Amino acid sequence: MPDRTYSISDLASEFGVTTRTIRFYEEKGLVHPRREGQKRLYSAADRVRIKLILRGKRIGMSLQESVEVIDLYDPEHNNEEQLHSLISTVREKRERLLQQKKDIDDMLAGLDEVQSLCEQALQDKPASPTTRNRQRR
DNA sequence: ATTCTAACA
DNA sequence: TGTTAGCA
Protein backbone atom coordinates (compact mmCIF):
# COMPACT_ATOMS: atom_id res chain seq x y z
CA MET A 1 0.00 0.00 0.00
CA PRO A 2 2.63 2.52 -1.04
CA ASP A 3 -0.20 4.67 -2.38
CA ARG A 4 -1.73 5.36 0.97
CA THR A 5 -3.07 8.84 1.57
CA TYR A 6 -3.03 11.02 4.65
CA SER A 7 -5.43 13.57 6.03
CA ILE A 8 -4.08 16.93 7.06
CA SER A 9 -4.46 15.96 10.70
CA ASP A 10 -2.54 12.72 10.13
CA LEU A 11 0.48 14.66 8.98
CA ALA A 12 0.06 17.44 11.49
CA SER A 13 0.12 15.05 14.42
CA GLU A 14 2.93 12.97 12.96
CA PHE A 15 5.17 15.99 12.54
CA GLY A 16 4.11 17.87 15.61
CA VAL A 17 2.71 20.92 13.85
CA THR A 18 -0.78 22.33 13.51
CA THR A 19 -3.00 21.86 10.48
CA ARG A 20 -2.67 25.59 10.03
CA THR A 21 1.03 25.19 9.44
CA ILE A 22 0.48 22.66 6.68
CA ARG A 23 -2.15 24.79 4.99
CA PHE A 24 0.21 27.71 5.33
CA TYR A 25 2.86 25.83 3.37
CA GLU A 26 0.31 25.16 0.69
CA GLU A 27 -0.48 28.86 0.51
CA LYS A 28 3.21 29.43 -0.09
CA GLY A 29 3.14 26.88 -2.90
CA LEU A 30 5.34 24.37 -1.11
CA VAL A 31 2.92 21.48 -1.46
CA HIS A 32 -0.04 20.74 -3.69
CA PRO A 33 -2.10 17.94 -2.17
CA ARG A 34 -4.87 16.61 -4.37
CA ARG A 35 -8.42 17.26 -3.32
CA GLU A 36 -11.32 15.01 -2.66
CA GLY A 37 -14.04 17.58 -2.81
CA GLN A 38 -12.88 20.11 -0.25
CA LYS A 39 -10.66 17.84 1.76
CA ARG A 40 -6.95 17.62 1.11
CA LEU A 41 -5.48 14.21 0.43
CA TYR A 42 -1.74 13.96 0.92
CA SER A 43 0.28 11.33 -0.95
CA ALA A 44 3.42 9.65 0.36
CA ALA A 45 5.37 12.09 -1.81
CA ASP A 46 3.58 15.06 -0.26
CA ARG A 47 4.40 13.65 3.14
CA VAL A 48 8.11 13.41 2.34
CA ARG A 49 8.08 16.91 0.95
CA ILE A 50 6.63 18.30 4.16
CA LYS A 51 9.09 16.30 6.21
CA LEU A 52 11.98 17.82 4.25
CA ILE A 53 10.55 21.31 4.62
CA LEU A 54 10.35 20.91 8.39
CA ARG A 55 13.87 19.54 8.51
CA GLY A 56 15.15 22.52 6.55
CA LYS A 57 13.32 24.77 8.96
CA ARG A 58 15.07 23.12 11.91
CA ILE A 59 18.49 23.78 10.49
CA GLY A 60 17.67 27.38 9.76
CA MET A 61 16.71 27.30 6.10
CA SER A 62 13.97 29.52 4.78
CA LEU A 63 10.97 27.85 3.20
CA GLN A 64 12.19 29.00 -0.19
CA GLU A 65 15.62 27.49 0.35
CA SER A 66 14.09 24.16 1.27
CA VAL A 67 12.06 24.24 -1.91
CA GLU A 68 15.18 24.81 -3.97
CA VAL A 69 16.82 21.76 -2.48
CA ILE A 70 13.72 19.60 -2.69
CA ASP A 71 13.16 20.47 -6.34
CA LEU A 72 16.47 18.80 -7.14
CA TYR A 73 14.74 15.49 -6.68
CA ASP A 74 12.48 16.50 -9.52
CA PRO A 75 14.20 15.56 -12.82
CA GLU A 76 12.38 18.41 -14.52
CA HIS A 77 14.47 20.96 -12.71
CA ASN A 78 17.89 19.37 -12.88
CA ASN A 79 19.15 21.78 -15.49
CA GLU A 80 22.40 23.70 -15.41
CA GLU A 81 20.77 26.91 -14.25
CA GLN A 82 19.14 25.21 -11.26
CA LEU A 83 22.39 23.53 -10.28
CA HIS A 84 24.28 26.83 -10.29
CA SER A 85 21.54 28.30 -8.15
CA LEU A 86 21.83 25.47 -5.66
CA ILE A 87 25.60 25.75 -5.45
CA SER A 88 25.14 29.41 -4.62
CA THR A 89 22.58 28.59 -1.96
CA VAL A 90 24.82 25.97 -0.38
CA ARG A 91 27.75 28.37 -0.27
CA GLU A 92 25.70 31.03 1.48
CA LYS A 93 24.31 28.45 3.86
CA ARG A 94 27.81 27.33 4.75
CA GLU A 95 28.88 30.90 5.47
CA ARG A 96 25.92 31.47 7.72
CA LEU A 97 26.53 28.28 9.69
CA LEU A 98 30.19 29.17 10.19
CA GLN A 99 29.21 32.58 11.51
CA GLN A 100 26.69 30.99 13.87
CA LYS A 101 29.35 28.57 15.06
CA LYS A 102 31.66 31.47 15.86
CA ASP A 103 28.94 33.34 17.70
CA ILE A 104 28.10 30.23 19.71
CA ASP A 105 31.73 29.62 20.64
CA ASP A 106 32.11 33.23 21.75
CA MET A 107 28.97 33.07 23.87
CA LEU A 108 30.07 29.76 25.37
CA ALA A 109 33.35 31.37 26.38
CA GLY A 110 31.44 34.21 27.99
CA LEU A 111 29.29 31.78 29.94
CA ASP A 112 32.37 29.93 31.16
CA GLU A 113 33.66 33.20 32.54
CA VAL A 114 30.44 34.03 34.34
CA GLN A 115 30.18 30.56 35.80
CA SER A 116 33.76 30.77 36.99
CA LEU A 117 33.08 34.05 38.76
CA CYS A 118 30.00 32.62 40.45
CA GLU A 119 31.82 29.57 41.73
CA GLN A 120 34.66 31.76 42.91
CA ALA A 121 32.26 33.96 44.85
CA LEU A 122 30.70 30.93 46.57
CA GLN A 123 34.07 29.58 47.52
CA ASP A 124 35.35 32.83 49.02
CA LYS A 125 32.23 33.31 51.10
CA PRO A 126 31.32 31.24 54.19
CA ALA A 127 28.25 29.08 53.71
CA SER A 128 24.98 30.65 54.85
CA PRO A 129 22.78 28.81 57.40
CA THR A 130 20.35 27.61 54.72
CA THR A 131 23.17 26.30 52.60
CA ARG A 132 24.60 24.40 55.61
CA ASN A 133 21.22 22.77 56.12
CA ARG A 134 21.14 21.54 52.54
CA GLN A 135 24.67 20.21 52.76
CA ARG A 136 23.82 18.26 55.90
CA ARG A 137 21.24 16.10 54.06
C1' DA B 1 -15.74 14.66 14.96
C1' DT B 2 -13.13 16.84 11.05
C1' DT B 3 -11.92 19.85 7.62
C1' DC B 4 -12.38 24.24 5.13
C1' DT B 5 -12.02 29.31 4.13
C1' DA B 6 -11.17 33.74 5.74
C1' DA B 7 -9.77 37.21 8.74
C1' DC B 8 -7.43 39.16 12.57
C1' DA B 9 -3.77 39.04 16.37
C1' DT C 1 1.80 30.99 12.57
C1' DG C 2 -1.93 30.90 16.20
C1' DT C 3 -6.66 31.53 16.89
C1' DT C 4 -11.34 31.88 16.01
C1' DA C 5 -15.76 32.06 13.56
C1' DG C 6 -19.22 29.92 10.78
C1' DC C 7 -19.89 26.17 7.25
C1' DA C 8 -20.50 21.58 5.34
CSV table of C-alpha atoms (C1' of nucleotides) in Angstrom, one decimal:
chain,number,residue,atom,x,y,z
A,1,MET,CA,0.0,0.0,0.0
A,2,PRO,CA,2.6,2.5,-1.0
A,3,ASP,CA,-0.2,4.7,-2.4
A,4,ARG,CA,-1.7,5.4,1.0
A,5,THR,CA,-3.1,8.8,1.6
A,6,TYR,CA,-3.0,11.0,4.6
A,7,SER,CA,-5.4,13.6,6.0
A,8,ILE,CA,-4.1,16.9,7.1
A,9,SER,CA,-4.5,16.0,10.7
A,10,ASP,CA,-2.5,12.7,10.1
A,11,LEU,CA,0.5,14.7,9.0
A,12,ALA,CA,0.1,17.4,11.5
A,13,SER,CA,0.1,15.1,14.4
A,14,GLU,CA,2.9,13.0,13.0
A,15,PHE,CA,5.2,16.0,12.5
A,16,GLY,CA,4.1,17.9,15.6
A,17,VAL,CA,2.7,20.9,13.8
A,18,THR,CA,-0.8,22.3,13.5
A,19,THR,CA,-3.0,21.9,10.5
A,20,ARG,CA,-2.7,25.6,10.0
A,21,THR,CA,1.0,25.2,9.4
A,22,ILE,CA,0.5,22.7,6.7
A,23,ARG,CA,-2.2,24.8,5.0
A,24,PHE,CA,0.2,27.7,5.3
A,25,TYR,CA,2.9,25.8,3.4
A,26,GLU,CA,0.3,25.2,0.7
A,27,GLU,CA,-0.5,28.9,0.5
A,28,LYS,CA,3.2,29.4,-0.1
A,29,GLY,CA,3.1,26.9,-2.9
A,30,LEU,CA,5.3,24.4,-1.1
A,31,VAL,CA,2.9,21.5,-1.5
A,32,HIS,CA,0.0,20.7,-3.7
A,33,PRO,CA,-2.1,17.9,-2.2
A,34,ARG,CA,-4.9,16.6,-4.4
A,35,ARG,CA,-8.4,17.3,-3.3
A,36,GLU,CA,-11.3,15.0,-2.7
A,37,GLY,CA,-14.0,17.6,-2.8
A,38,GLN,CA,-12.9,20.1,-0.2
A,39,LYS,CA,-10.7,17.8,1.8
A,40,ARG,CA,-7.0,17.6,1.1
A,41,LEU,CA,-5.5,14.2,0.4
A,42,TYR,CA,-1.7,14.0,0.9
A,43,SER,CA,0.3,11.3,-0.9
A,44,ALA,CA,3.4,9.7,0.4
A,45,ALA,CA,5.4,12.1,-1.8
A,46,ASP,CA,3.6,15.1,-0.3
A,47,ARG,CA,4.4,13.7,3.1
A,48,VAL,CA,8.1,13.4,2.3
A,49,ARG,CA,8.1,16.9,0.9
A,50,ILE,CA,6.6,18.3,4.2
A,51,LYS,CA,9.1,16.3,6.2
A,52,LEU,CA,12.0,17.8,4.3
A,53,ILE,CA,10.6,21.3,4.6
A,54,LEU,CA,10.3,20.9,8.4
A,55,ARG,CA,13.9,19.5,8.5
A,56,GLY,CA,15.1,22.5,6.6
A,57,LYS,CA,13.3,24.8,9.0
A,58,ARG,CA,15.1,23.1,11.9
A,59,ILE,CA,18.5,23.8,10.5
A,60,GLY,CA,17.7,27.4,9.8
A,61,MET,CA,16.7,27.3,6.1
A,62,SER,CA,14.0,29.5,4.8
A,63,LEU,CA,11.0,27.9,3.2
A,64,GLN,CA,12.2,29.0,-0.2
A,65,GLU,CA,15.6,27.5,0.3
A,66,SER,CA,14.1,24.2,1.3
A,67,VAL,CA,12.1,24.2,-1.9
A,68,GLU,CA,15.2,24.8,-4.0
A,69,VAL,CA,16.8,21.8,-2.5
A,70,ILE,CA,13.7,19.6,-2.7
A,71,ASP,CA,13.2,20.5,-6.3
A,72,LEU,CA,16.5,18.8,-7.1
A,73,TYR,CA,14.7,15.5,-6.7
A,74,ASP,CA,12.5,16.5,-9.5
A,75,PRO,CA,14.2,15.6,-12.8
A,76,GLU,CA,12.4,18.4,-14.5
A,77,HIS,CA,14.5,21.0,-12.7
A,78,ASN,CA,17.9,19.4,-12.9
A,79,ASN,CA,19.1,21.8,-15.5
A,80,GLU,CA,22.4,23.7,-15.4
A,81,GLU,CA,20.8,26.9,-14.2
A,82,GLN,CA,19.1,25.2,-11.3
A,83,LEU,CA,22.4,23.5,-10.3
A,84,HIS,CA,24.3,26.8,-10.3
A,85,SER,CA,21.5,28.3,-8.2
A,86,LEU,CA,21.8,25.5,-5.7
A,87,ILE,CA,25.6,25.8,-5.4
A,88,SER,CA,25.1,29.4,-4.6
A,89,THR,CA,22.6,28.6,-2.0
A,90,VAL,CA,24.8,26.0,-0.4
A,91,ARG,CA,27.8,28.4,-0.3
A,92,GLU,CA,25.7,31.0,1.5
A,93,LYS,CA,24.3,28.5,3.9
A,94,ARG,CA,27.8,27.3,4.8
A,95,GLU,CA,28.9,30.9,5.5
A,96,ARG,CA,25.9,31.5,7.7
A,97,LEU,CA,26.5,28.3,9.7
A,98,LEU,CA,30.2,29.2,10.2
A,99,GLN,CA,29.2,32.6,11.5
A,100,GLN,CA,26.7,31.0,13.9
A,101,LYS,CA,29.4,28.6,15.1
A,102,LYS,CA,31.7,31.5,15.9
A,103,ASP,CA,28.9,33.3,17.7
A,104,ILE,CA,28.1,30.2,19.7
A,105,ASP,CA,31.7,29.6,20.6
A,106,ASP,CA,32.1,33.2,21.8
A,107,MET,CA,29.0,33.1,23.9
A,108,LEU,CA,30.1,29.8,25.4
A,109,ALA,CA,33.3,31.4,26.4
A,110,GLY,CA,31.4,34.2,28.0
A,111,LEU,CA,29.3,31.8,29.9
A,112,ASP,CA,32.4,29.9,31.2
A,113,GLU,CA,33.7,33.2,32.5
A,114,VAL,CA,30.4,34.0,34.3
A,115,GLN,CA,30.2,30.6,35.8
A,116,SER,CA,33.8,30.8,37.0
A,117,LEU,CA,33.1,34.1,38.8
A,118,CYS,CA,30.0,32.6,40.5
A,119,GLU,CA,31.8,29.6,41.7
A,120,GLN,CA,34.7,31.8,42.9
A,121,ALA,CA,32.3,34.0,44.9
A,122,LEU,CA,30.7,30.9,46.6
A,123,GLN,CA,34.1,29.6,47.5
A,124,ASP,CA,35.3,32.8,49.0
A,125,LYS,CA,32.2,33.3,51.1
A,126,PRO,CA,31.3,31.2,54.2
A,127,ALA,CA,28.3,29.1,53.7
A,128,SER,CA,25.0,30.7,54.8
A,129,PRO,CA,22.8,28.8,57.4
A,130,THR,CA,20.3,27.6,54.7
A,131,THR,CA,23.2,26.3,52.6
A,132,ARG,CA,24.6,24.4,55.6
A,133,ASN,CA,21.2,22.8,56.1
A,134,ARG,CA,21.1,21.5,52.5
A,135,GLN,CA,24.7,20.2,52.8
A,136,ARG,CA,23.8,18.3,55.9
A,137,ARG,CA,21.2,16.1,54.1
B,1,DA,C1',-15.7,14.7,15.0
B,2,DT,C1',-13.1,16.8,11.1
B,3,DT,C1',-11.9,19.9,7.6
B,4,DC,C1',-12.4,24.2,5.1
B,5,DT,C1',-12.0,29.3,4.1
B,6,DA,C1',-11.2,33.7,5.7
B,7,DA,C1',-9.8,37.2,8.7
B,8,DC,C1',-7.4,39.2,12.6
B,9,DA,C1',-3.8,39.0,16.4
C,1,DT,C1',1.8,31.0,12.6
C,2,DG,C1',-1.9,30.9,16.2
C,3,DT,C1',-6.7,31.5,16.9
C,4,DT,C1',-11.3,31.9,16.0
C,5,DA,C1',-15.8,32.1,13.6
C,6,DG,C1',-19.2,29.9,10.8
C,7,DC,C1',-19.9,26.2,7.3
C,8,DA,C1',-20.5,21.6,5.3
